[in-house]
XYZ file of C-alpha atoms in Angstrom:
518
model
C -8.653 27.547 14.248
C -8.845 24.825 11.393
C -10.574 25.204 8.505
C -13.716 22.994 8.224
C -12.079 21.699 4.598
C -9.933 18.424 6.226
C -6.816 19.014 4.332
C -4.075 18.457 6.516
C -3.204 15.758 8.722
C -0.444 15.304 11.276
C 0.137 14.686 14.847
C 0.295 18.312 15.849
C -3.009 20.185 15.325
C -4.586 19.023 12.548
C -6.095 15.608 10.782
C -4.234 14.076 7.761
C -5.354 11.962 5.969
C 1.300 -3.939 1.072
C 0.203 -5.982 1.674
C -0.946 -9.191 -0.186
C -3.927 -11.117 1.494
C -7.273 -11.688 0.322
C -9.267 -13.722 2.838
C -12.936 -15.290 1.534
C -14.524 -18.440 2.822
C -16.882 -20.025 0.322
C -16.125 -22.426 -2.469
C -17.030 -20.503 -6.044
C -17.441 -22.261 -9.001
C -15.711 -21.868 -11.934
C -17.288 -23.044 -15.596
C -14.162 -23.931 -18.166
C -14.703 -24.123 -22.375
C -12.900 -25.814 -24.776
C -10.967 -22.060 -26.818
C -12.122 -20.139 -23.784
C -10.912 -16.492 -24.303
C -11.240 -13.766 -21.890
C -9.685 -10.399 -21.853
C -6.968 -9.284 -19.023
C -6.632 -6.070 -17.433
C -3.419 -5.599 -19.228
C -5.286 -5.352 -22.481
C -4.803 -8.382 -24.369
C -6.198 -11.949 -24.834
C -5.081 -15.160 -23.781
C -6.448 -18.471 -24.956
C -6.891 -20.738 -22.444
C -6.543 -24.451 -22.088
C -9.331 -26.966 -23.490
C -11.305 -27.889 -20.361
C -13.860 -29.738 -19.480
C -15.962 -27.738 -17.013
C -17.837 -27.403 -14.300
C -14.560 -27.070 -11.681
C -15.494 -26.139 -8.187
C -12.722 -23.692 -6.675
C -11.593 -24.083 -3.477
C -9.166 -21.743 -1.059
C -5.912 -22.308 -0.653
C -2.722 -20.627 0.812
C 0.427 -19.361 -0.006
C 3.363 -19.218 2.271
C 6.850 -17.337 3.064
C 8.439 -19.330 5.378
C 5.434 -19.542 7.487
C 4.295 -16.321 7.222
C 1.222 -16.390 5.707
C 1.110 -14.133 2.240
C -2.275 -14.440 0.596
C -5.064 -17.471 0.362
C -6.411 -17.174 -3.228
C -8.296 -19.914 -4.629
C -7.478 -22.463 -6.924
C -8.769 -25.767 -8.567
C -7.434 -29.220 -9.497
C -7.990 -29.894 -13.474
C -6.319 -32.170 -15.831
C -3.101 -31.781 -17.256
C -1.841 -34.780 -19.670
C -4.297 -36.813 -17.696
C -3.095 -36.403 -14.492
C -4.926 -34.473 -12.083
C -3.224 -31.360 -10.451
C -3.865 -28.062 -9.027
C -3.886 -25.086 -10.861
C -3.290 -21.454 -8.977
C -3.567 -17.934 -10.370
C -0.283 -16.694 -11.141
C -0.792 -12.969 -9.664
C -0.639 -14.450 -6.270
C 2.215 -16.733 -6.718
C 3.907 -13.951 -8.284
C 3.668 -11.477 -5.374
C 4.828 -14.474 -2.980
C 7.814 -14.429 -5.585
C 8.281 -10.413 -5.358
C 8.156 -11.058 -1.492
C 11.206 -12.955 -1.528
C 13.206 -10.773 -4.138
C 12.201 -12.462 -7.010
C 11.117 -9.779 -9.795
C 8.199 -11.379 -11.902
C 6.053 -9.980 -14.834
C 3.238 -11.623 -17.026
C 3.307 -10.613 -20.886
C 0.061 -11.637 -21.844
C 0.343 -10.787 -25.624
C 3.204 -14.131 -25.851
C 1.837 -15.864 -22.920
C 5.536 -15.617 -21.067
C 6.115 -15.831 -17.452
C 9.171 -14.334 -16.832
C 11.617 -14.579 -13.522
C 14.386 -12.768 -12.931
C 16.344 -14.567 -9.440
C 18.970 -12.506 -7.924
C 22.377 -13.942 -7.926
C 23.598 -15.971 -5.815
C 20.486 -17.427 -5.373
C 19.993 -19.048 -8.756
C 22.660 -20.973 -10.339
C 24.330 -19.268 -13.289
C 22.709 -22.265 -15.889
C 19.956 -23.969 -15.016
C 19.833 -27.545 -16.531
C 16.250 -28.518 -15.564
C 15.502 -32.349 -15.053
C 12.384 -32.214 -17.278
C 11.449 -31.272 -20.645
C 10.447 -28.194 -21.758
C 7.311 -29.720 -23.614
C 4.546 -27.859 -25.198
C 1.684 -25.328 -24.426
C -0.020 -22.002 -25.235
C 2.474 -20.345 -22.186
C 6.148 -20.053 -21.378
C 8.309 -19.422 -18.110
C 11.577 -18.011 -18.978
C 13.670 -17.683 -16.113
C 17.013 -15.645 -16.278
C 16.450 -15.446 -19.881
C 16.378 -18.830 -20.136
C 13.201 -21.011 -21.563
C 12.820 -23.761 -18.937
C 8.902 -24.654 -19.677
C 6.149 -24.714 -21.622
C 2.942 -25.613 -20.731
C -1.102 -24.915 -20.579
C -3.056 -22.336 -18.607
C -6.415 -22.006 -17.933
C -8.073 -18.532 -17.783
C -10.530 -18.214 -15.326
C -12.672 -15.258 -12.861
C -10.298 -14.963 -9.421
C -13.631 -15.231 -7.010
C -11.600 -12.639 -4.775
C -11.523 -9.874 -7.161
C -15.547 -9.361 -7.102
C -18.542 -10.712 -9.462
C -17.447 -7.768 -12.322
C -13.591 -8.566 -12.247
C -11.476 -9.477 -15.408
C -10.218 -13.089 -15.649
C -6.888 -14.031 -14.324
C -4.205 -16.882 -15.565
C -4.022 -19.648 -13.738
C -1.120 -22.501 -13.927
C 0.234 -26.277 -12.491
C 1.469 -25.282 -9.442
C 3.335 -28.584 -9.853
C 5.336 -26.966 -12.375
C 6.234 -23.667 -10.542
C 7.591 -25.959 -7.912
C 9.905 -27.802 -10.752
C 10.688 -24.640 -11.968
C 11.876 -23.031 -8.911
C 13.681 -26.415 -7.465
C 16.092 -26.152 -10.876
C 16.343 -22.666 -10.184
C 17.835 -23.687 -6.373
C 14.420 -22.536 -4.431
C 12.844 -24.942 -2.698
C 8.811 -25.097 -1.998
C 6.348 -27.831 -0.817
C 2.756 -28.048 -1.321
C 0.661 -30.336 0.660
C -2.782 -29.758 -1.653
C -3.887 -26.565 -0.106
C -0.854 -24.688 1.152
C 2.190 -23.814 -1.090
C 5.253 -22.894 1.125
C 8.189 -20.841 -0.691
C 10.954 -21.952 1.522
C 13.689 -18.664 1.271
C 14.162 -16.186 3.496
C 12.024 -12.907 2.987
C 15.081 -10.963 0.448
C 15.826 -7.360 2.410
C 17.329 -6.482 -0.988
C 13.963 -6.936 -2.605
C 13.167 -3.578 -1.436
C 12.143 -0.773 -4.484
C 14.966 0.860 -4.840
C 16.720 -2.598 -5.982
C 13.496 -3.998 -7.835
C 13.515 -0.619 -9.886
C 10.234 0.295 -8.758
C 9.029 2.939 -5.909
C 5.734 2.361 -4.632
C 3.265 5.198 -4.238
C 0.652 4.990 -2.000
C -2.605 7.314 -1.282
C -5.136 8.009 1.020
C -8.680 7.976 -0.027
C -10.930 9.939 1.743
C -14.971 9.500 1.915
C -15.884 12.968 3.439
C -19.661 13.763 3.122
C -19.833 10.234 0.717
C -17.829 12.508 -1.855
C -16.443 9.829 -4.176
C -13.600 12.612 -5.350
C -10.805 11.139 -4.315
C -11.616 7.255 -5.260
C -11.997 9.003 -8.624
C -8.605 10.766 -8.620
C -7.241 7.388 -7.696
C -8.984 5.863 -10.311
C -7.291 8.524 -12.971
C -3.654 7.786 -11.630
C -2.702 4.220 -12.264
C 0.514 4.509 -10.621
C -0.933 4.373 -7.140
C -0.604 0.849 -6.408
C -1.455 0.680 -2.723
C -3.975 3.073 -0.520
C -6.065 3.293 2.411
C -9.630 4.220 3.142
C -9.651 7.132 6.082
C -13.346 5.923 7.219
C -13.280 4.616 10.975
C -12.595 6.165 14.263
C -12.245 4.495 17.806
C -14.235 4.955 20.647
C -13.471 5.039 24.215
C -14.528 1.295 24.870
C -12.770 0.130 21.922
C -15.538 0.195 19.566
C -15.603 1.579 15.899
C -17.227 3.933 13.950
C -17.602 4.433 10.536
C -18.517 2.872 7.247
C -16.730 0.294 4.673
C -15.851 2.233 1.670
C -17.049 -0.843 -0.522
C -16.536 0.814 -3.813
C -12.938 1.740 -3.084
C -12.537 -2.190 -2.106
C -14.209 -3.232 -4.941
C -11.978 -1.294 -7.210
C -8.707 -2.372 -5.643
C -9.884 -5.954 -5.835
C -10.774 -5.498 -9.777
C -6.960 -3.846 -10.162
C -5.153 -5.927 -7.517
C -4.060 -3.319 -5.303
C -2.940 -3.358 -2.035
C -6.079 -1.737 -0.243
C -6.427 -0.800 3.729
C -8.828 0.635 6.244
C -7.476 3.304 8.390
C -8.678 3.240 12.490
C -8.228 6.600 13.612
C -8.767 8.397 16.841
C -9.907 11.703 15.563
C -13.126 12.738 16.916
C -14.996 15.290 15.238
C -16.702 16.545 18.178
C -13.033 18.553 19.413
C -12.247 18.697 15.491
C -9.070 16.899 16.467
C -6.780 13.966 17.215
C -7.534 12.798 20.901
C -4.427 11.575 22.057
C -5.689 11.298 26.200
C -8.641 8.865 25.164
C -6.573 6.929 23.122
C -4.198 6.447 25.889
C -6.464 5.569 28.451
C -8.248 3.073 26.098
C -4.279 1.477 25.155
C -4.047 1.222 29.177
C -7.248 -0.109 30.163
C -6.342 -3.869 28.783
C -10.258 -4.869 28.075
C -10.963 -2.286 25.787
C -7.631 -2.387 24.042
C -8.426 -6.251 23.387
C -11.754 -5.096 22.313
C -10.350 -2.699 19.510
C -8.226 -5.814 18.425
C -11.251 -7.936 18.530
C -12.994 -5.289 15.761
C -10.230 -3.564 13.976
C -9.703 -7.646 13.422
C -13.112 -8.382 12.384
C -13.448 -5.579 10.051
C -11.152 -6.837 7.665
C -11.526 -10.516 7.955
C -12.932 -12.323 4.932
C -12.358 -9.007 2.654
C -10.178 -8.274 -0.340
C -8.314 -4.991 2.069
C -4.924 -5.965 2.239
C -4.961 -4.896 6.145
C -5.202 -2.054 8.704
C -3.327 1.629 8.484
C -3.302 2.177 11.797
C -3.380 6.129 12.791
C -3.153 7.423 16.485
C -1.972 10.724 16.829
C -0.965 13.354 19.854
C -0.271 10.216 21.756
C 1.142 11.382 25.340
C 4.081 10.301 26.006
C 3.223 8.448 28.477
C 1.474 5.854 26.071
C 4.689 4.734 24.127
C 5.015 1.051 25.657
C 1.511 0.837 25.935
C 0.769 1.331 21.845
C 3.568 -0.989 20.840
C 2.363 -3.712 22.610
C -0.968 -3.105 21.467
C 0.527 -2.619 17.782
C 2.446 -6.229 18.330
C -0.730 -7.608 19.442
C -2.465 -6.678 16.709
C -0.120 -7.458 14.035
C -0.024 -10.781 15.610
C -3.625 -11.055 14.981
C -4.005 -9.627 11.498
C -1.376 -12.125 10.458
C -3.251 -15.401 11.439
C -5.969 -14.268 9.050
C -3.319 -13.048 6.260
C -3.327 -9.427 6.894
C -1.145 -6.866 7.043
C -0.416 -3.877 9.542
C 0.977 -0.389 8.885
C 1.135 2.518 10.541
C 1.375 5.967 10.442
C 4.195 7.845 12.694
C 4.876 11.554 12.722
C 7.936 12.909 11.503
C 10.699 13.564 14.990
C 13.754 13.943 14.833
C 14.766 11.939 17.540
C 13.954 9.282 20.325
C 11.787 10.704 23.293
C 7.879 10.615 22.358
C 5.366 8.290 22.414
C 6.435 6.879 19.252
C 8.994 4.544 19.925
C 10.564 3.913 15.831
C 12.966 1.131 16.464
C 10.190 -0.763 18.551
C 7.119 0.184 16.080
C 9.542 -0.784 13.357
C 9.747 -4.109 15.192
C 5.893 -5.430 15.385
C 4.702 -3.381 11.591
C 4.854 -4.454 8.048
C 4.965 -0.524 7.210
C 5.554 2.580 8.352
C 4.292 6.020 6.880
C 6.408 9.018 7.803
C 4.121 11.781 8.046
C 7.161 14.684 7.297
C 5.230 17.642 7.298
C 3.278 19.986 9.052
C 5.954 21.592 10.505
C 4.427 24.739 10.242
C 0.536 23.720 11.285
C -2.739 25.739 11.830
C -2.722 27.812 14.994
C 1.006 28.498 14.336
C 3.376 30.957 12.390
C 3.319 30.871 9.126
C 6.401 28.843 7.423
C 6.957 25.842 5.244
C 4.946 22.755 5.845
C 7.668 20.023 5.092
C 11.018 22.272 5.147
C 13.615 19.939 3.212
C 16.046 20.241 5.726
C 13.986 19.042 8.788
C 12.830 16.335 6.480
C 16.090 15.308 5.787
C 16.932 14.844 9.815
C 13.583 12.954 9.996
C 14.404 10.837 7.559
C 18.142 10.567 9.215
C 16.642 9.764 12.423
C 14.110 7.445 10.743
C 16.626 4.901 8.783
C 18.628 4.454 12.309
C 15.684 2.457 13.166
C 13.421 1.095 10.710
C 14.609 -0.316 7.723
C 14.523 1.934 4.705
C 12.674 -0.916 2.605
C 9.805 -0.892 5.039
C 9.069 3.380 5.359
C 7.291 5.385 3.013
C 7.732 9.191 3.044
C 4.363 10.907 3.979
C 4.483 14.145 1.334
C 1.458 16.638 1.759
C -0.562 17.915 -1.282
C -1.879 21.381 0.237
C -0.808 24.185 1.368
C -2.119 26.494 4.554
C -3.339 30.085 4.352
C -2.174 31.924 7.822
C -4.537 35.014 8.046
C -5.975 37.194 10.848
C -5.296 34.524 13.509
C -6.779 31.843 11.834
C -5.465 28.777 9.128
C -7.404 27.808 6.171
C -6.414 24.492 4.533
C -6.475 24.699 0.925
C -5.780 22.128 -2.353
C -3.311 22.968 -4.473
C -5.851 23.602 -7.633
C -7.483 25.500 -4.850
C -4.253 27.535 -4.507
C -3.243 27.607 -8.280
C -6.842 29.291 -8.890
C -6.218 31.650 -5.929
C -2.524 32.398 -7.687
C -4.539 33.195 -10.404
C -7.540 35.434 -9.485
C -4.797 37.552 -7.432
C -2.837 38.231 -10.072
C 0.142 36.514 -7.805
C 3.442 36.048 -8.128
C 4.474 33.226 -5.790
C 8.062 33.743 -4.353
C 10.332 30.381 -3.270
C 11.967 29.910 0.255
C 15.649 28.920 -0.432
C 16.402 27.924 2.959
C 13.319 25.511 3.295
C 12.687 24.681 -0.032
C 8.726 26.014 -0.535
C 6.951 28.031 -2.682
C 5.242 30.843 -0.737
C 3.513 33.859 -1.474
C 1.441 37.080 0.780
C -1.758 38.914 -0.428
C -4.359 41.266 1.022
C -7.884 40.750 0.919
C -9.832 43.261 2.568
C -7.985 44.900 4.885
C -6.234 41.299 6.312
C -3.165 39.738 4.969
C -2.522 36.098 4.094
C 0.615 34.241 3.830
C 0.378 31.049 1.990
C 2.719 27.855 2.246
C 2.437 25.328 -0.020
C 3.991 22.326 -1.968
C 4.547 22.567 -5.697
C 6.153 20.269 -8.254
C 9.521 21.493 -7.868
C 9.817 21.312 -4.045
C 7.430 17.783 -3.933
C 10.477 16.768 -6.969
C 12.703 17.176 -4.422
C 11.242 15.231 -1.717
C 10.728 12.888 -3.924
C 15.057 12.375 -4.434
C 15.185 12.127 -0.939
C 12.796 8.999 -0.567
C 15.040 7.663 -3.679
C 18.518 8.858 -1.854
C 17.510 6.992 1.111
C 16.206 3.912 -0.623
C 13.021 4.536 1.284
C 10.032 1.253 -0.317
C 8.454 4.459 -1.353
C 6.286 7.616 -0.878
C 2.855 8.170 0.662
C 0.524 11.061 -0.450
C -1.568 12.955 1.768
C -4.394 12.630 0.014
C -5.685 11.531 -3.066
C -8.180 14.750 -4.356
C -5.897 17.316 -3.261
C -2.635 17.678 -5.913
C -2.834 19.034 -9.392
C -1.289 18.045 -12.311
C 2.468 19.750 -12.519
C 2.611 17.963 -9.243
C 1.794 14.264 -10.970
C 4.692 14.801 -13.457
C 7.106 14.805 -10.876
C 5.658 11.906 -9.122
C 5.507 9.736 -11.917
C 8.858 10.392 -12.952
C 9.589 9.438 -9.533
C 7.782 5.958 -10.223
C 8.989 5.312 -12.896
C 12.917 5.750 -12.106
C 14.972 2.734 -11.511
């Protein structure tokens, strides 16, 4: 039995629970002043170039070889008389990142600054064109290679309430970048970075990890959009809202305020499609085979799972079907490749969620999943699950042969390490799922003294109640620490957390020191 609290989630017994691409249709106009000023979400504020307003933005896109990265808007405005589009940097930026450029924006000097790898760039740059003049600067490899105006201006993605956004010549970017040996065209509504997509742009060589969070919306508790809300590192999560049905239809509700909020931060934001159904209080892997094998309603799952994210601010689909038989392995990767192929023509992104094996044989197929996904979330844990014996949830040494097994098929810079913030309370034949505040307050009512599992690596501890005794697994700082060095070890993009609402705060020292490491 499993408590009625969701906690855990994992393709055994119980429910758990990047990326650029925001798709709008409309034209939005934008009103310029001479000395605007507008303040950033980084806390400062720019001065923008004299304009004369109104300018009418239109969408555009941006391009990685011709894979299509994001279609933000942008407008054409004057610049020493000459007309020329201007596009907000954040975008162009990520397009950068994509191809294992590292980028940041200092808004209190107005610097742009590029860092190419080598090899790429030549060791001096000797621009054909003046620096000039402007309110901004783009330094590339520490060197100064332009100045020029901006214009600050509302991104008409980001929502009605977001914070303004600079915007620059895309002409010049494309200078910039030619000197630098990186070509790019732009043919007035698509910019095309022409460089292959950098496999050594992954986090462990950008000196970043990314962390990414589930966000739940159980009973419309807004708890854990509020926890993300309190932890800035997060820079990428899903909603767990929507659930398949037999025909291939969906159920479940937008979270609009968690899309809202990821569009005011730019973060990477996603809908998870489940196929839990409440009614059996559990993953139902037969339905979700027969609807992969019936080839109508799997193309009518693609047909909505596409629709509900076209012409929003999510990022793209988390894609979640668990207890597959296996039996349903070839069947769900060409429905994932299908789908991927779909999400893509409208600038979206598919990941997935995979439980953790140890080896080939089940219905999910790594090296081929790996092949038709822009992500892949390891869910290592639940090991020891509800209905079973008691015993660590994510042992380190079976997550260290997952993760063995896992980097012999999918690249490392595409997996994220699923790493569960609860812990399970085996008693009289039954499993309660419990939070870890929910566990440090239990710690302390009971006067306990948890013990630690050498061998697996997990805190642990027994206690009577009644006449019944509990045993209690759980994850703590220390043993989520050391999960966390093996996502770095295996220069893994970065870790996923299972979910947001559920860890305490010893555990979100040890994850931001993770973040934060190079």
């Amino acid at each position: 039995m499993v408590s009625v609290l969701r906690v855990g989630k994992h393709a055994r017994k119980v429910p758990k629970k990047k990326k650029l691409a925001y798709i709008a249709t409309a034209a939005a106009t934008l009103v310029l002043a001479t000395g605007l000023s507008a303040t950033l979400s980084q806390g400062y504020t720019p001065w923008a170039h004299a304009a004369i307003g109104p300018f009418t933005q239109h969408q555009k896109a941006i391009e990685l070889n011709t894979q299509l990265l994001s279609q933000p808007y942008g407008f054409v405005a004057l610049d020493g008389g000459i007309p020329t589009t201007y596009m907000p940097i954040w975008y162009v930026g990520k397009a950068l990142e994509a191809a294992g450029i590292t980028q940041s924006w200092d808004g209190a000097s107005q610097t742009w600054t590029l860092s190419i790898p080598s090899g790429t760039a030549p060791s001096g740059i000797t621009p054909n064109f003046p620096i000039g003049n402007g309110n901004a600067k783009i330094v590339v490899n520490g060197q100064l290679l332009k100045q020029l105006n901006t214009y600050v201006a509302r991104d008409p993605l980001a929502g009605p309430h977001a914070q303004q956004t600079v915007y620059m010549p895309i002409y010049y970017i494309q200078l910039i970048l030619r000197a630098a040996g990186i070509p790019s065209e732009w043919d007035g509504h698509t910019w095309k970075l022409l460089m292959p997509a950098n496999p050594a742009s992954s986090t462990s060589d950008s000196g970043t990890h990314e962390l990414f969070g589930f966000v739940t919306h159980y009973g419309n508790s807004a708890s854990s959009l509020n926890d993300l809300e309190s932890h800035p590192q997060v820079q990428a999560f899903s909603t767990f809202t929507h659930s398949i049905t037999s025909t291939g239809g969906l159920t479940g509700t937008v979270y609009t305020d968690a899309e809202s909020y990821a569009a005011l931060h730019h973060l990477s934001a996603y809908i998870t499609v489940n196929n839990y159904d409440d009614s059996l209080s559990n993953f139902d892997g037969t339905m979700a085979q027969q609807l992969l094998q019936n080839p109508t309603n799997s193309t009518t799952l693609i047909n909505n799972i596409v629709q509900l994210v076209q012409g929003t601010s999510f990022a793209g689909v988390n894609m979640d079907f668990e207890m597959l038989p296996s039996s349903a392995g070839s069947s769900y990767v060409q429905f994932l490749g299908t789908l991927q192929q779909r999400l893509h023509a409208i600038g979206k992104q598919l990941n997935v969620d995979l439980p953790g094996v140890t080896r080939a044989g089940s219905a999910y197929n790594y090296a081929a999943i790996g092949k038709v996904t822009d992500g892949d979330i390891i869910m290592a844990y639940d090991y020891s699950y509800p209905g079973g014996p008691p015993g660590a949830i994510a042992p380190i040494w079976w997550v260290k042969q997952v993760l063995d097994y896992t980097v012999s098929a999918i690249p490392a810079n595409q997996v994220l390490l699923g790493i569960p913030m609860y812990g399970y309370d085996w008693h009289n034949g039954t499993t309660t799922a419990l939070s870890l505040p929910a566990i440090d307050a239990l710690i302390r009512s009971q006067s306990i003294t948890p013990k630690w599992d050498g061998t697996d690596d997990a805190p642990y501890f027994t206690y009577t109640s009644g006449s019944i005794t509990h045993t209690v697994y759980y994850e703590n700082a220390t043993s989520i620490a050391d999960k966390l060095a093996l996502a770095k070890s295996y220069n893994l993009q970065g870790v996923s957390l299972w979910h947001m609402d559920l860890e305490n705060s010893s555990v979100w020292n040890a994850i931001s020191a993770y973040a934060n490491q190079p």
